[in-house]
Amino acid sequence: MSDFTPTEMMTIAASRALSSKDVCFVGIGAPSAACNVARLTHAPDITLIYESGTIGTAPEVLPLSIGDGELCETAVSTVAVPEMFRYWLQGGKISIGFLGAAQIDRFGNINTTVIGDYDHPKVRLPGGGGAPEIATSCGEIYITLKQATRSMVEKIDFFTSFGHGEGGDHRERLGIKTKGPTLLITDLAIWKPDPQTKEFTVVSLHEGVTREMVQETCGWTVKFAENLEQTPAPSALELSTLRDLQERTKRAHSGGKAA
């Protein structure tokens, strides 16, 4: 992987999962980078929505938070947060929710609240914000995550956002009608849930990655697809788009001009 980093591969692989027809609820960080690379390359008509109420935003730089003025300035419209959640999200108008995670288990359940005991945590995290609603109300959920045994765990320390619960038909039994997590993109591989058990299974390895590398950075016994593929390497356009976006962001956030 001499020409690109694992993080770049993760971001670009995630961006490829999106299309111009998608209405996407975007999380800050890696999800935001992936969604905006998609918008700037193969999915120019994608509708990006951020939790602060900005609809159809097209930022020149990656936002620091959902309250970043860049989102409002470039949005087609900005609505109140209650309208965003009640009408747009809970109304079933958003096809993809793109989330990150501090911890995730094999069924796509997410922790972004605390590491360790809730009352006496080792690390207190930002919390769920709108993620619990996104996880149950969007048509389907994509997740990005850097692999490590501390983040891919047998049991998450706190249940922030519902994935597939205990697996199988758990979502259906709870009356949740959306698909839940359908894609997990890490810096090493692409994962999809098993159609029956809903346990995440590796379907594609990134260039230079082995099965052993995936297992060493995962806290549960990894299952691999029978027809395991290799993720295509980033194209020159994808890499230049991502790097230009990150460079503009770095200049803007350090007090320089974005362009």
C-alpha positions as a printed NumPy array, in Angstrom:
array([[  0.   ,   0.   ,   0.   ],
       [  2.833,   2.366,  -0.894],
       [  0.805,   4.808,  -2.993],
       [ -2.039,   5.359,  -0.531],
       [ -2.684,   4.918,   3.168],
       [ -5.12 ,   2.467,   4.807],
       [ -7.227,   5.436,   5.908],
       [ -7.394,   6.747,   2.339],
       [ -8.42 ,   3.291,   1.138],
       [-11.165,   3.149,   3.781],
       [-12.52 ,   6.584,   2.884],
       [-12.534,   5.929,  -0.844],
       [-14.053,   2.452,  -0.494],
       [-16.816,   4.008,   1.613],
       [-17.423,   6.762,  -0.94 ],
       [-17.942,   4.189,  -3.693],
       [-20.952,   2.761,  -1.857],
       [-22.893,   5.988,  -2.481],
       [-24.765,   7.135,  -5.582],
       [-26.344,  10.339,  -6.885],
       [-29.817,   9.079,  -5.987],
       [-28.998,   8.745,  -2.28 ],
       [-30.239,  11.051,   0.439],
       [-27.552,  10.629,   3.059],
       [-27.481,  11.608,   6.751],
       [-23.799,  12.344,   7.317],
       [-21.751,  11.883,  10.469],
       [-18.739,  14.086,  11.215],
       [-15.231,  12.735,  10.572],
       [-14.608,   9.77 ,   8.285],
       [-18.256,   9.539,   7.108],
       [-18.185,  13.2  ,   6.098],
       [-14.967,  12.718,   4.122],
       [-16.374,   9.675,   2.312],
       [-19.667,  11.377,   1.442],
       [-17.994,  14.496,   0.09 ],
       [-15.511,  12.508,  -2.001],
       [-18.522,  10.735,  -3.535],
       [-20.192,  14.111,  -4.215],
       [-17.051,  15.459,  -5.864],
       [-16.479,  12.402,  -8.067],
       [-19.095,   9.861,  -9.167],
       [-22.19 ,  11.065,  -7.252],
       [-22.58 ,  14.806,  -7.958],
       [-26.333,  14.792,  -7.284],
       [-26.213,  13.089,  -3.889],
       [-28.165,  14.948,  -1.196],
       [-26.086,  15.374,   1.961],
       [-27.887,  16.151,   5.206],
       [-26.22 ,  17.002,   8.506],
       [-27.802,  16.788,  11.936],
       [-27.926,  20.562,  12.403],
       [-30.66 ,  20.788,   9.751],
       [-28.642,  21.574,   6.618],
       [-30.109,  19.921,   3.521],
       [-28.287,  19.507,   0.217],
       [-25.082,  20.971,   1.6  ],
       [-21.936,  21.054,  -0.561],
       [-19.043,  22.123,   1.673],
       [-15.739,  23.216,   0.163],
       [-13.977,  21.954,   3.303],
       [-14.833,  19.244,   5.817],
       [-16.82 ,  20.593,   8.784],
       [-15.392,  20.566,  12.296],
       [-18.839,  19.815,  13.707],
       [-22.497,  19.753,  12.706],
       [-22.617,  23.442,  13.673],
       [-19.882,  24.484,  11.249],
       [-20.996,  27.536,   9.271],
       [-19.66 ,  25.971,   6.066],
       [-22.613,  23.575,   6.081],
       [-25.285,  26.26 ,   6.336],
       [-23.589,  28.564,   3.816],
       [-23.553,  25.884,   1.108],
       [-26.895,  24.193,   1.866],
       [-29.943,  24.331,  -0.391],
       [-32.023,  24.806,   2.745],
       [-31.609,  24.794,   6.517],
       [-34.462,  23.635,   8.728],
       [-34.941,  23.475,  12.487],
       [-33.534,  20.387,  14.212],
       [-36.997,  19.173,  15.34 ],
       [-38.174,  19.333,  11.712],
       [-35.042,  17.527,  10.573],
       [-35.674,  14.625,  12.912],
       [-39.469,  14.428,  12.89 ],
       [-40.199,  15.142,   9.225],
       [-37.055,  14.102,   7.361],
       [-35.524,  11.334,   9.47 ],
       [-38.502,   9.752,  11.217],
       [-40.579,  10.419,   8.109],
       [-38.489,   7.89 ,   6.188],
       [-37.071,  10.36 ,   3.675],
       [-33.387,   9.465,   4.194],
       [-31.98 ,   6.419,   2.394],
       [-28.523,   6.146,   3.973],
       [-27.216,   6.981,   7.434],
       [-23.411,   7.156,   7.521],
       [-21.995,   6.646,  11.026],
       [-18.694,   6.194,  12.812],
       [-18.132,   4.3  ,  16.063],
       [-15.828,   4.101,  19.066],
       [-16.812,   0.469,  19.606],
       [-18.774,  -1.974,  17.452],
       [-19.735,  -5.611,  17.89 ],
       [-20.248,  -8.363,  15.319],
       [-23.894,  -7.375,  14.831],
       [-23.218,  -3.706,  14.125],
       [-24.32 ,  -2.363,  17.506],
       [-22.461,   0.892,  18.23 ],
       [-21.013,   2.536,  21.336],
       [-20.13 ,   6.238,  21.234],
       [-20.87 ,   6.98 ,  24.895],
       [-18.235,   5.588,  27.298],
       [-15.341,   3.165,  27.405],
       [-15.524,   1.157,  30.616],
       [-18.157,   1.372,  33.339],
       [-20.745,   4.104,  32.746],
       [-20.455,   5.587,  36.253],
       [-16.65 ,   5.383,  36.326],
       [-15.532,   5.297,  32.678],
       [-11.982,   5.059,  31.401],
       [-12.999,   7.458,  28.624],
       [-16.157,   9.532,  28.317],
       [-17.071,   9.971,  24.657],
       [-19.225,  12.62 ,  22.912],
       [-22.344,  10.448,  23.167],
       [-25.005,   9.371,  20.743],
       [-26.378,  12.716,  19.581],
       [-28.748,  11.833,  16.769],
       [-27.086,   8.483,  16.003],
       [-29.635,   6.297,  17.865],
       [-32.456,   7.78 ,  15.753],
       [-30.368,   7.604,  12.581],
       [-29.626,   3.919,  13.242],
       [-33.314,   2.995,  13.352],
       [-34.918,   5.516,  10.967],
       [-32.657,   5.653,   7.888],
       [-33.315,   3.095,   5.16 ],
       [-29.933,   1.487,   5.835],
       [-26.741,   2.259,   7.71 ],
       [-23.126,   2.381,   6.539],
       [-20.361,   2.415,   9.161],
       [-16.697,   3.416,   8.889],
       [-14.138,   2.337,  11.474],
       [-10.389,   1.818,  11.85 ],
       [ -9.767,  -1.737,  12.932],
       [ -8.361,  -2.439,  16.42 ],
       [ -9.203,  -4.935,  19.129],
       [-10.238,  -2.045,  21.384],
       [-12.855,  -0.853,  18.869],
       [-14.093,  -4.155,  17.39 ],
       [-15.181,  -5.972,  20.522],
       [-17.109,  -9.041,  21.603],
       [-19.412,  -6.878,  23.721],
       [-19.69 ,  -3.091,  23.571],
       [-19.341,  -1.226,  26.892],
       [-22.473,   0.867,  26.296],
       [-25.363,   0.356,  23.884],
       [-25.67 ,   3.719,  22.092],
       [-27.06 ,   2.859,  18.64 ],
       [-28.983,  -0.273,  17.687],
       [-27.549,  -2.352,  14.873],
       [-28.873,  -5.894,  14.582],
       [-29.114,  -6.391,  18.337],
       [-28.65 , -10.083,  19.101],
       [-28.673, -10.916,  15.391],
       [-31.182, -12.712,  13.237],
       [-34.599, -11.052,  13.19 ],
       [-34.063,  -8.975,  16.339],
       [-34.857,  -5.684,  14.557],
       [-38.097,  -7.081,  13.165],
       [-39.126,  -8.435,  16.56 ],
       [-38.752,  -4.941,  17.98 ],
       [-40.873,  -3.466,  15.202],
       [-37.979,  -1.687,  13.476],
       [-38.783,  -1.702,   9.77 ],
       [-35.511,  -0.334,   8.336],
       [-32.592,  -2.541,   7.228],
       [-30.034,  -1.403,   9.807],
       [-26.287,  -1.767,   9.164],
       [-25.728,  -3.189,   5.68 ],
       [-22.097,  -2.188,   5.195],
       [-19.012,  -1.829,   7.394],
       [-15.917,  -0.308,   5.799],
       [-12.659,  -0.454,   7.74 ],
       [ -9.08 ,   0.423,   6.874],
       [ -8.466,  -3.272,   6.118],
       [-11.647,  -4.715,   4.615],
       [-15.259,  -4.414,   3.552],
       [-17.828,  -6.293,   5.66 ],
       [-21.487,  -7.145,   5.062],
       [-23.986,  -8.822,   7.401],
       [-24.823, -12.479,   6.857],
       [-28.353, -12.634,   5.369],
       [-29.58 , -14.941,   8.138],
       [-27.506, -14.347,  11.286],
       [-26.746, -10.656,  10.54 ],
       [-23.184, -11.166,  11.794],
       [-20.729,  -9.011,   9.859],
       [-18.68 , -11.061,   7.387],
       [-15.619,  -9.948,   5.422],
       [-16.465,  -9.86 ,   1.711],
       [-13.423,  -7.946,   0.392],
       [ -9.841,  -7.383,   1.549],
       [ -8.025,  -4.173,   0.678],
       [ -4.824,  -4.403,  -1.322],
       [ -1.95 ,  -5.892,   0.711],
       [ -4.206,  -7.059,   3.559],
       [ -4.314, -10.7  ,   4.717],
       [ -6.92 , -12.644,   6.653],
       [ -4.485, -12.788,   9.55 ],
       [ -4.222,  -8.996,   9.673],
       [ -8.001,  -8.695,   9.868],
       [ -8.271, -11.263,  12.659],
       [ -5.433,  -9.749,  14.687],
       [ -7.26 ,  -6.415,  14.833],
       [-10.717,  -7.799,  15.642],
       [-12.026,  -8.852,  19.038],
       [-14.225, -11.701,  17.785],
       [-13.636, -14.699,  15.521],
       [-13.916, -13.283,  12.012],
       [-15.974, -14.964,   9.318],
       [-14.869, -14.6  ,   5.696],
       [-17.052, -14.893,   2.61 ],
       [-16.602, -18.01 ,   0.496],
       [-15.868, -15.862,  -2.561],
       [-13.552, -13.33 ,  -0.953],
       [-12.739, -10.391,  -3.222],
       [ -9.989,  -7.756,  -3.313],
       [-11.015,  -4.123,  -3.047],
       [ -9.917,  -2.166,  -6.136],
       [ -7.143,   0.305,  -5.336],
       [ -8.017,   4.013,  -5.362],
       [ -7.906,   5.681,  -8.755],
       [ -5.828,   8.787,  -9.405],
       [ -9.031,  10.874,  -9.47 ],
       [-10.291,   9.473,  -6.168],
       [ -6.97 ,  10.043,  -4.426],
       [ -6.451,  13.555,  -5.768],
       [-10.025,  14.523,  -4.841],
       [ -9.63 ,  13.263,  -1.268],
       [ -6.202,  14.819,  -0.792],
       [ -7.257,  18.163,  -2.252],
       [-10.296,  18.186,   0.054],
       [ -8.144,  17.428,   3.084],
       [ -5.582,  20.067,   2.122],
       [ -8.278,  22.723,   1.707],
       [ -9.699,  21.711,   5.072],
       [ -6.311,  21.931,   6.757],
       [ -5.677,  25.422,   5.361],
       [ -9.144,  26.663,   6.3  ],
       [ -8.989,  25.36 ,   9.853],
       [ -5.512,  26.776,  10.412],
       [ -6.637,  30.266,   9.406],
       [ -5.731,  30.103,   5.73 ],
       [ -8.026,  30.284,   2.717],
       [ -9.841,  27.152,   1.573],
       [ -9.12 ,  27.708,  -2.11 ]])
